[in-house]
Amino acid sequence: MNKQKVSVPRIIAFRYVNAGKRSHLVSFMSTISIVGLSLGVAILITVLSVINGFDREMRDNILGVVPHITIISNENMSSDSWNEIQSLTLPLPDITEITPVIQEVGIISTDVGNKSVLVNGVDARFESDTSVLSQFFLEGGLVELSDNRWGIVIGKTLSDFLGVKVGDSINLYSTSININPLIPMANFREFEIVGVFKVGNQELDANLVIVNIEASKALFRLRSPFNGLRIRTADVLEANKSLRILREMLPPTVEVSSWSDQFGAVYENIRFSRTIIGFMLWLLIGVAAFNLVVSLTMIVRDKKGDIAILRTLGASPELIHRIFLWQGGLIGFLGISIGVFLGIIGSLQVTRFAEFIEDFLSINILNAEIYPIDFLPSQLHIADVLIVIFGVMLLSLLATIYPARRASAIRPAEALRSE
């Protein structure tokens, strides 16, 4: 008997959800509720995946190319002074790698035009210890840079702007002027392009060039072995903790900065956008849940006669209550299932879809001059999917409480009289 009581509400609820031609209103309202929940779930999962993609690109790619912490000095410090700074820095627990760098502002010149750039003079053999730049080369690479003292690596945006490619030669000027008895002369050297990279960030692809540390020392005529240290930390998001410690312990002759000085505002905007957009999309889910309340309420009004007949046959108010709880649960389950399927497909294909739209309409969805990257990334997190499933199912069940109570409160005599 108990088993029958449990199965009857479920069977009747299933028949109401699949009313089809037997009741156009019930079928229509159930379909509207399922479609609303499906679209809300699919959009929420897809948008969260896109924001996760932006977060991943910032952390793993852009913040993997730039140093987490940089120590720079404008004075010609001796090797002993730099060794002392390194000995103070290495014991910090979060610091994993330290490599020397010569960081200066220079000007690249070709027949096409000129461009001011940030020049990083590095030891190409150890560049992979503090940077993931080697993952982004379109042509050439760090190996070619280490084999060619006067080689240079530039970004794709800069390469297109100057109209050059791997194998071409360019002039790199120092911003300092040499004064001789006759005329001031700019100091420059000719470099051969040995690699072109594309990180996807306008600031890096258009403004960063990399040369050998010895070549940069000669170009900028430094008396010290280098003028800075690039530091990599175990957790890029915790780099500012080490930054504060270094600023307290290091002498005022050096300047200490972190990635957050350059990209911190962008990264915080991404995290803030996740919160705001997520909240707005959950409001969309709330609207879909409210639509479920309205739909079930109208179904209850349409099924007054059926409810009255069930009551006269001996059905208890609790059984009627469970019928509409089951119906709301089934609508929620169908909506969530379809929405999760569409959301996963959307998350996995949104990058290709954005590329198709860009090619078809000849537009740029993300302008590299405005956004940190020039493509639409996506990363699906199972945790986000589970949270969405749990949250939407909870809202769906809550949305059924009021219509189910109204259905259980219907009096058979009054309902049959109105029929």
XYZ file of C-alpha atoms in Angstrom:
419
model
C 0.000 0.000 0.000
C 2.821 2.395 0.899
C 4.557 1.568 -2.332
C 1.400 2.423 -4.270
C 1.042 5.773 -2.476
C 4.595 6.650 -3.400
C 4.190 5.707 -7.062
C 0.780 7.318 -7.721
C 1.927 10.961 -7.333
C 4.933 10.285 -9.523
C 2.855 8.614 -12.261
C 0.236 11.388 -12.292
C 2.924 14.101 -12.258
C 4.663 12.436 -15.184
C 1.355 12.332 -17.116
C 0.840 16.057 -16.420
C 4.325 16.912 -17.698
C 3.645 14.803 -20.839
C 0.082 16.019 -21.265
C 0.559 16.583 -24.992
C -2.750 16.948 -26.856
C -4.774 16.048 -23.769
C -4.242 19.545 -22.348
C -2.685 22.271 -24.452
C -2.366 24.650 -21.483
C -0.531 22.146 -19.277
C 1.736 21.125 -22.147
C 2.479 24.726 -23.073
C 3.216 25.861 -19.514
C 5.420 22.837 -18.828
C 7.351 23.472 -22.042
C 7.816 27.159 -21.213
C 9.127 26.278 -17.745
C 11.553 23.674 -19.090
C 12.823 26.009 -21.833
C 13.301 28.859 -19.343
C 15.300 26.728 -16.933
C 17.321 25.150 -19.760
C 18.353 28.474 -21.245
C 19.207 29.904 -17.835
C 21.368 26.911 -16.885
C 23.082 26.758 -20.294
C 23.908 30.467 -20.321
C 25.135 30.391 -16.720
C 27.490 27.444 -17.324
C 28.805 28.899 -20.593
C 29.443 32.387 -19.201
C 31.132 31.029 -16.070
C 33.370 28.916 -18.311
C 34.322 31.981 -20.363
C 35.219 33.906 -17.205
C 37.219 30.893 -15.996
C 39.011 30.989 -19.351
C 39.941 34.641 -18.881
C 41.204 33.845 -15.390
C 43.291 30.927 -16.700
C 44.790 32.999 -19.529
C 45.784 35.708 -17.086
C 47.317 33.356 -14.508
C 48.953 30.711 -16.670
C 49.838 32.613 -19.830
C 50.143 36.376 -19.399
C 51.336 36.154 -15.790
C 53.527 33.241 -16.823
C 55.391 35.449 -19.300
C 55.884 38.533 -17.130
C 57.999 38.190 -13.957
C 56.028 37.877 -10.736
C 58.390 40.315 -9.007
C 61.036 42.561 -10.534
C 63.945 44.262 -8.775
C 65.431 47.102 -10.839
C 68.213 49.593 -10.129
C 69.091 52.665 -12.194
C 72.525 52.798 -10.613
C 75.555 50.874 -11.816
C 75.638 48.373 -8.983
C 78.553 45.960 -8.697
C 78.298 42.185 -8.880
C 78.874 42.004 -5.108
C 75.877 44.287 -4.482
C 73.622 42.174 -6.673
C 74.889 38.979 -5.032
C 74.006 40.460 -1.652
C 70.471 41.241 -2.857
C 70.123 37.700 -4.170
C 71.286 36.240 -0.847
C 68.618 38.286 0.946
C 65.906 37.284 -1.524
C 66.472 33.555 -1.967
C 65.592 32.489 1.621
C 62.010 33.779 1.278
C 59.727 30.690 1.266
C 57.540 31.656 -1.710
C 60.409 32.438 -4.099
C 61.281 29.623 -6.510
C 63.506 31.180 -9.202
C 65.697 34.281 -9.588
C 67.337 35.242 -12.880
C 69.256 38.384 -13.884
C 67.886 40.758 -16.510
C 68.796 43.982 -18.233
C 65.578 45.925 -18.614
C 65.663 49.130 -20.611
C 63.527 51.181 -22.983
C 64.678 51.159 -26.591
C 63.497 52.111 -30.075
C 63.171 49.669 -32.969
C 63.601 51.119 -36.441
C 62.933 49.695 -39.909
C 62.160 51.160 -43.308
C 58.469 50.939 -42.438
C 58.578 52.880 -39.164
C 59.804 53.217 -35.596
C 58.423 51.889 -32.320
C 59.438 52.321 -28.695
C 59.760 48.968 -26.932
C 60.666 47.425 -23.609
C 63.936 45.547 -24.056
C 64.652 42.561 -21.856
C 68.199 41.302 -21.977
C 68.160 37.717 -20.719
C 70.218 34.571 -20.674
C 68.204 32.530 -23.175
C 69.474 29.267 -21.686
C 67.647 29.948 -18.398
C 64.669 31.941 -19.690
C 62.308 28.977 -19.253
C 62.979 29.018 -15.490
C 61.057 32.265 -14.979
C 58.852 32.468 -18.096
C 56.555 30.311 -20.227
C 57.259 32.410 -23.323
C 58.643 29.392 -25.184
C 55.075 28.045 -25.442
C 53.952 30.977 -27.600
C 56.441 31.063 -30.460
C 54.994 31.122 -33.962
C 58.430 31.025 -35.588
C 61.912 30.454 -34.198
C 62.484 30.288 -30.472
C 64.808 30.735 -27.529
C 67.248 28.161 -28.886
C 67.934 30.353 -31.910
C 68.349 33.342 -29.593
C 70.985 31.568 -27.505
C 72.877 30.623 -30.698
C 72.919 34.176 -32.082
C 74.432 36.886 -29.881
C 72.827 39.638 -31.966
C 69.514 37.887 -32.317
C 66.201 39.402 -31.195
C 62.760 37.993 -30.418
C 59.660 40.159 -31.008
C 55.881 39.841 -30.732
C 53.494 39.163 -33.602
C 51.777 42.548 -33.327
C 55.109 44.345 -33.479
C 56.225 42.140 -36.373
C 53.105 43.047 -38.368
C 53.470 46.740 -37.554
C 57.086 46.847 -38.759
C 56.489 44.490 -41.693
C 59.294 42.127 -40.728
C 59.655 38.390 -40.228
C 62.171 35.845 -38.987
C 65.496 36.329 -40.769
C 65.045 40.081 -41.349
C 67.304 42.654 -39.712
C 66.199 45.609 -37.614
C 67.981 48.414 -35.794
C 67.582 48.686 -32.039
C 68.455 52.089 -30.577
C 69.361 52.953 -27.019
C 67.550 56.002 -25.644
C 70.816 57.383 -24.262
C 72.860 59.753 -26.432
C 76.636 59.558 -26.789
C 78.299 62.940 -26.627
C 81.446 63.314 -28.740
C 83.457 66.420 -29.628
C 81.695 66.836 -32.956
C 78.040 65.777 -32.721
C 75.692 63.829 -30.404
C 75.185 60.328 -31.761
C 72.565 57.706 -30.961
C 73.843 54.307 -29.924
C 72.318 51.436 -31.924
C 73.043 47.943 -33.168
C 71.628 45.799 -35.956
C 69.818 42.682 -34.764
C 68.521 39.674 -36.667
C 64.977 38.491 -35.885
C 65.257 34.872 -34.709
C 61.781 34.386 -33.247
C 58.219 35.720 -33.268
C 55.819 35.007 -30.404
C 52.127 35.637 -29.828
C 50.854 35.622 -26.253
C 47.519 37.168 -27.199
C 48.042 40.278 -25.076
C 48.475 43.563 -26.920
C 50.881 45.044 -24.398
C 53.247 42.083 -24.624
C 52.906 41.311 -28.332
C 53.428 44.957 -29.363
C 55.920 46.276 -26.828
C 58.177 43.478 -25.564
C 61.411 42.431 -27.277
C 64.005 40.019 -25.955
C 67.721 39.980 -26.699
C 70.760 38.310 -25.185
C 71.959 39.835 -21.959
C 75.474 40.440 -23.288
C 74.116 42.181 -26.382
C 71.893 44.448 -24.293
C 74.810 45.234 -21.978
C 76.840 46.377 -24.963
C 73.955 48.307 -26.538
C 73.055 50.242 -23.391
C 76.703 50.467 -22.283
C 76.168 49.239 -18.737
C 79.140 48.912 -16.432
C 77.288 46.519 -14.113
C 76.635 42.898 -15.182
C 72.871 43.549 -15.174
C 70.417 46.073 -13.770
C 67.658 43.869 -12.418
C 66.431 40.545 -11.118
C 63.313 38.703 -12.222
C 61.669 36.597 -9.540
C 59.181 33.762 -9.871
C 57.016 32.793 -6.897
C 55.229 29.557 -6.069
C 51.819 31.271 -6.284
C 51.540 34.288 -8.552
C 48.459 35.535 -6.677
C 50.472 35.649 -3.433
C 53.422 37.516 -4.952
C 52.529 40.764 -3.178
C 53.283 39.158 0.191
C 56.895 38.615 -0.856
C 56.865 42.064 -2.473
C 56.125 43.777 0.850
C 58.890 41.837 2.603
C 61.420 42.699 -0.113
C 60.567 46.386 -0.011
C 61.266 46.426 3.714
C 64.575 44.547 3.611
C 66.188 45.826 0.392
C 68.074 49.137 0.137
C 66.305 52.215 -1.307
C 68.675 52.169 -4.300
C 66.559 49.447 -5.907
C 62.950 49.544 -7.068
C 60.764 46.500 -6.355
C 57.550 45.933 -8.324
C 55.205 43.033 -9.054
C 52.952 41.890 -11.859
C 50.005 43.589 -10.131
C 51.470 47.015 -10.953
C 51.016 46.229 -14.640
C 48.096 43.778 -14.791
C 46.566 43.919 -11.306
C 43.640 46.146 -12.280
C 42.806 43.900 -15.248
C 42.871 40.758 -13.118
C 40.717 42.319 -10.397
C 38.235 43.436 -13.055
C 37.979 39.841 -14.280
C 37.302 38.552 -10.765
C 34.811 41.346 -10.092
C 33.079 40.648 -13.412
C 32.701 37.001 -12.427
C 30.879 38.041 -9.258
C 28.603 40.581 -10.935
C 27.809 38.513 -14.028
C 27.279 35.393 -11.918
C 24.852 37.289 -9.691
C 22.920 38.636 -12.684
C 22.690 35.192 -14.262
C 21.446 33.700 -11.004
C 18.756 36.393 -11.099
C 17.880 35.052 -14.555
C 17.557 31.593 -13.009
C 15.379 33.161 -10.309
C 13.091 34.579 -12.996
C 12.849 31.118 -14.553
C 11.983 29.683 -11.133
C 9.299 32.357 -10.681
C 7.974 31.392 -14.104
C 7.775 27.823 -12.801
C 5.657 29.059 -9.873
C 3.282 30.841 -12.256
C 3.143 27.848 -14.597
C 2.327 25.367 -11.838
C -0.263 27.733 -10.386
C -2.026 27.937 -13.754
C -1.793 24.153 -14.121
C -3.403 23.762 -10.706
C -6.278 26.026 -11.825
C -6.619 24.038 -15.055
C -6.654 20.726 -13.181
C -9.147 21.669 -10.486
C -11.631 19.147 -11.815
C -9.055 16.325 -11.825
C -7.961 17.229 -8.301
C -11.580 17.228 -7.095
C -12.212 13.791 -8.636
C -9.062 12.401 -6.999
C -10.173 13.795 -3.664
C -13.623 12.249 -3.999
C -11.947 8.916 -4.800
C -10.109 9.096 -1.490
C -6.896 10.877 -2.313
C -5.545 12.790 0.668
C -4.327 16.409 0.533
C -0.796 15.055 1.120
C -1.036 12.923 -2.025
C -2.203 15.935 -4.090
C 0.626 17.939 -2.565
C 3.150 15.298 -3.613
C 1.754 15.162 -7.167
C 2.668 18.780 -7.809
C 5.940 18.516 -5.928
C 6.821 15.672 -8.280
C 5.668 17.688 -11.275
C 7.820 20.672 -10.315
C 10.738 18.346 -9.631
C 10.358 16.653 -13.020
C 10.191 20.004 -14.823
C 13.286 21.143 -12.912
C 15.115 17.899 -13.690
C 14.334 18.115 -17.407
C 15.279 21.789 -17.552
C 18.545 21.203 -15.700
C 19.448 18.147 -17.786
C 18.903 19.931 -21.091
C 20.586 23.089 -19.783
C 23.672 21.248 -18.514
C 24.020 19.427 -21.840
C 23.743 22.666 -23.822
C 25.982 24.502 -21.342
C 28.755 21.917 -21.625
C 28.544 21.953 -25.422
C 28.557 25.768 -25.375
C 31.551 25.887 -23.025
C 33.563 23.529 -25.196
C 32.675 25.247 -28.487
C 32.324 28.943 -27.567
C 35.905 29.734 -28.635
C 35.387 28.184 -32.085
C 31.983 29.835 -32.392
C 33.519 33.240 -31.612
C 36.226 32.634 -34.228
C 33.547 31.677 -36.774
C 31.590 34.874 -36.032
C 34.770 36.952 -36.383
C 35.629 35.362 -39.727
C 32.069 35.447 -41.053
C 31.344 39.066 -40.079
C 34.950 40.320 -40.370
C 34.875 41.810 -36.879
C 36.912 41.496 -33.696
C 34.801 40.447 -30.727
C 37.675 41.274 -28.358
C 39.869 44.213 -29.310
C 43.422 43.558 -28.111
C 43.863 47.282 -27.446
C 41.063 47.163 -24.864
C 40.988 43.625 -23.489
C 43.928 41.677 -22.025
C 43.611 38.974 -24.713
C 42.356 38.999 -28.296
C 40.305 35.792 -28.307
C 37.440 34.314 -26.302
C 38.797 31.628 -23.959
C 36.820 29.007 -22.067
C 37.527 26.557 -19.281
C 34.818 24.276 -17.915
C 34.972 23.567 -14.183
C 33.046 20.558 -12.902
C 32.581 22.365 -9.572
C 30.663 25.158 -11.341
C 28.409 22.624 -13.063
C 27.646 20.845 -9.780
C 26.889 24.140 -8.006
C 24.555 25.166 -10.828
C 22.769 21.790 -10.749
C 22.314 21.896 -6.985
C 21.270 25.556 -6.902
C 18.759 25.346 -9.749
C 17.265 22.101 -8.445
C 16.831 23.703 -5.020
C 15.131 26.743 -6.574
C 12.883 24.460 -8.629
C 11.776 22.519 -5.552
C 11.160 25.727 -3.616
C 9.124 27.057 -6.539
C 6.738 24.093 -6.308
C 5.820 24.591 -2.646
C 3.211 27.315 -3.131
C 1.374 25.718 -6.113
C 1.437 22.299 -4.387
C -0.107 23.790 -1.240
C -2.804 25.503 -3.268
C -3.569 22.234 -5.023
C -3.813 20.318 -1.727
C -6.125 22.985 -0.292
C -8.736 22.647 -3.066
C -12.119 21.465 -1.759
C -13.787 18.844 -3.979
C -17.337 20.184 -3.646
C -16.432 23.757 -4.542
C -14.234 22.665 -7.436
C -16.901 20.386 -8.923
C -19.579 23.068 -8.479
C -17.436 25.588 -10.433
C -16.845 22.983 -13.149
